[in-house]
Amino acid sequence: MTDIKLSHLNEQGQANMVDVTNKSSTFREAKAVGYVNMHPKTLELITQGKHAKGDVFAVARIAGIQAAKKCADLIPLCHPLLLTKIHVSFFPEPENNRVKIESLCKLSGQTGVEMEALTAVSVAALTLFDMCKAVDPLMVISDIGVEHKKGGKSGDWQRENRSESAL
């Protein structure tokens, strides 16, 4: 691995927000994923719409969308972005006793949307956990990461194509 310069540190080693003033606005997109592992009966309650708290996926979807919009308020050095698309999806995987959560964020701007996509998945997962913890307190949130990104200085990449040399 080559020497990596952390962009959020200035010459004195202090945290600072990256200056994107002179960067051109370009199309940017990021997709993130994560999982909530749970008891099979919990998954059944959710997917059959029998959970006492109602439509768990609908509430978690709205929470994920709201979280992406608030990312700069949550992550100290993130730029506030004018997102043009936020999509949060849920994919029950009964064979693995889990729900896969995906988010997609898009914009035309001066900085990427990876953090917004990750925040959407994270908060959607936390909301799903919160709504189901009374029936399944042993759920586990796992494997949250960026699947792909498009645009920006570092170009396009997908998780399976990414190597340490790309860092």
C-alpha atoms as one frame of an Amber mdcrd trajectory, in Angstrom:
protein
   0.000   0.000   0.000   1.314   3.451  -0.901   1.491   6.409   1.452  -1.991
   7.738   1.980  -2.600  11.410   2.688  -5.749  11.904   4.739  -7.718  14.714
   3.138  -9.439  15.787   6.352  -6.170  16.739   8.071  -4.369  19.995   7.388
  -0.584  20.525   7.329  -0.563  20.778  11.142  -2.433  17.469  11.515  -5.641
  19.174  12.611  -9.082  18.087  11.458 -10.579  20.369   8.844 -13.290  20.299
   6.194 -11.868  19.698   2.715 -12.079  22.788   0.501 -14.063  21.895  -2.634
 -14.548  25.494  -3.789 -12.644  25.055  -7.050 -13.898  21.563  -7.896 -16.291
  21.253 -10.794 -19.774  19.895 -10.247 -20.107  16.439 -11.768 -22.594  13.573
 -11.562 -21.978  11.398  -8.524 -23.664   8.255  -7.258 -23.054   5.798  -4.446
 -24.746   2.562  -3.437 -24.329   1.131   0.070 -25.531  -2.111   1.631 -25.915
  -3.575   5.092 -27.659  -6.459   6.839 -29.813  -7.075   9.887 -29.597 -10.683
  11.051 -32.562 -11.884  13.106 -34.584 -14.818  14.338 -36.631 -16.453  11.547
 -39.904 -15.659  13.362 -38.980 -11.969  13.498 -38.346 -11.947   9.765 -41.662
 -13.678   9.230 -43.494 -11.043  11.305 -41.952  -8.252   9.251 -42.440  -9.776
   5.806 -46.023 -10.889   6.466 -47.003  -7.491   7.864 -47.914  -8.969  11.239
 -45.597  -6.890  13.405 -47.490  -5.047  16.151 -45.739  -1.757  15.259 -46.948
  -1.822  11.665 -44.995  -1.605   8.427 -41.414  -1.848   9.660 -39.915  -1.415
   6.189 -41.910   1.761   5.469 -40.762   3.412   8.699 -37.141   2.297   8.245
 -37.180   3.522   4.619 -38.279   7.021   5.660 -35.689   7.035   8.468 -32.939
   6.117   5.980 -33.994   8.841   3.555 -34.116  11.439   6.338 -30.708  10.319
   7.612 -29.066  10.743   4.198 -30.442  14.296   4.058 -29.010  15.006   7.535
 -25.601  13.403   6.989 -23.682  16.689   7.327 -25.367  17.260  10.701 -24.237
  13.832  11.926 -20.725  13.426  10.472 -18.651  16.461  11.497 -16.566  17.042
   8.348 -19.150  16.113   5.697 -20.302  18.817   3.323 -24.020  19.590   3.199
 -25.197  18.242  -0.152 -28.169  18.883  -2.406 -29.119  15.265  -3.011 -31.275
  14.705  -6.076 -32.109  11.048  -5.406 -32.226   8.852  -2.312 -33.603   5.343
  -2.579 -33.709   2.803   0.259 -34.711  -0.827  -0.417 -35.156  -3.937   1.714
 -34.581  -7.494   0.550 -35.629 -10.250   2.959 -33.282 -13.236   2.813 -35.095
 -15.995   4.733 -32.440 -18.536   3.763 -29.936 -16.434   5.772 -32.338 -15.158
   8.479 -31.647 -11.561   7.568 -32.740  -8.483   5.701 -30.430  -6.868   3.175
 -30.707  -3.081   3.063 -29.553  -1.080   0.037 -29.388   2.658  -0.471 -28.659
   4.677  -3.570 -27.796   8.386  -3.439 -27.250  10.697  -6.412 -26.410  14.308
  -7.099 -24.550  16.687  -9.337 -21.990  18.311  -7.081 -18.432  18.921  -5.983
 -18.072  15.992  -3.587 -19.165  12.379  -3.369 -22.241  10.817  -1.783 -20.709
   7.728  -0.179 -21.285   8.982   3.367 -24.925   9.764   2.625 -25.500   6.263
   1.222 -23.787   4.686   4.243 -25.779   6.849   6.642 -29.054   5.894   4.945
 -28.303   2.169   5.328 -27.076   2.577   8.905 -30.096   4.492  10.137 -32.526
   2.250   8.243 -30.897  -0.737   9.972 -31.031   0.970  13.368 -34.704   1.794
  12.846 -35.513  -1.775  11.868 -33.667  -2.903  15.015 -35.522  -0.390  17.176
 -38.918  -1.456  15.893 -38.193  -5.164  16.410 -36.022  -5.226  19.537 -38.949
  -6.091  21.832 -39.468  -9.384  19.992 -35.832 -10.030  19.046 -33.201  -8.213
  21.134 -30.418 -10.425  19.724 -30.539  -9.012  16.183 -27.174  -8.061  14.689
 -26.450  -5.240  12.248 -23.488  -6.133  10.032 -21.443  -5.692   6.890 -22.304
  -2.077   6.107 -20.231  -0.829   3.196 -20.164   0.982  -0.121 -20.909  -1.355
  -3.040 -20.108   1.081  -5.815 -19.560   4.720  -6.583 -19.569   6.771  -9.752
 -18.008  10.107 -10.540 -15.451  12.336  -8.935 -11.664  12.471  -9.045 -11.169
   8.818  -8.115 -13.589   7.660 -10.811 -15.942   4.707 -10.803 -15.423   1.534
  -8.789 -17.278  -1.480  -7.478 -16.503  -3.397  -4.322 -15.535  -6.637  -6.097
 -13.166  -4.754  -8.422 -11.503  -2.719  -5.696  -8.015  -3.749  -4.637  -5.649
  -2.411  -1.997  -3.570  -0.844  -4.750  -6.538   1.364  -5.620  -6.401   2.953
  -2.185
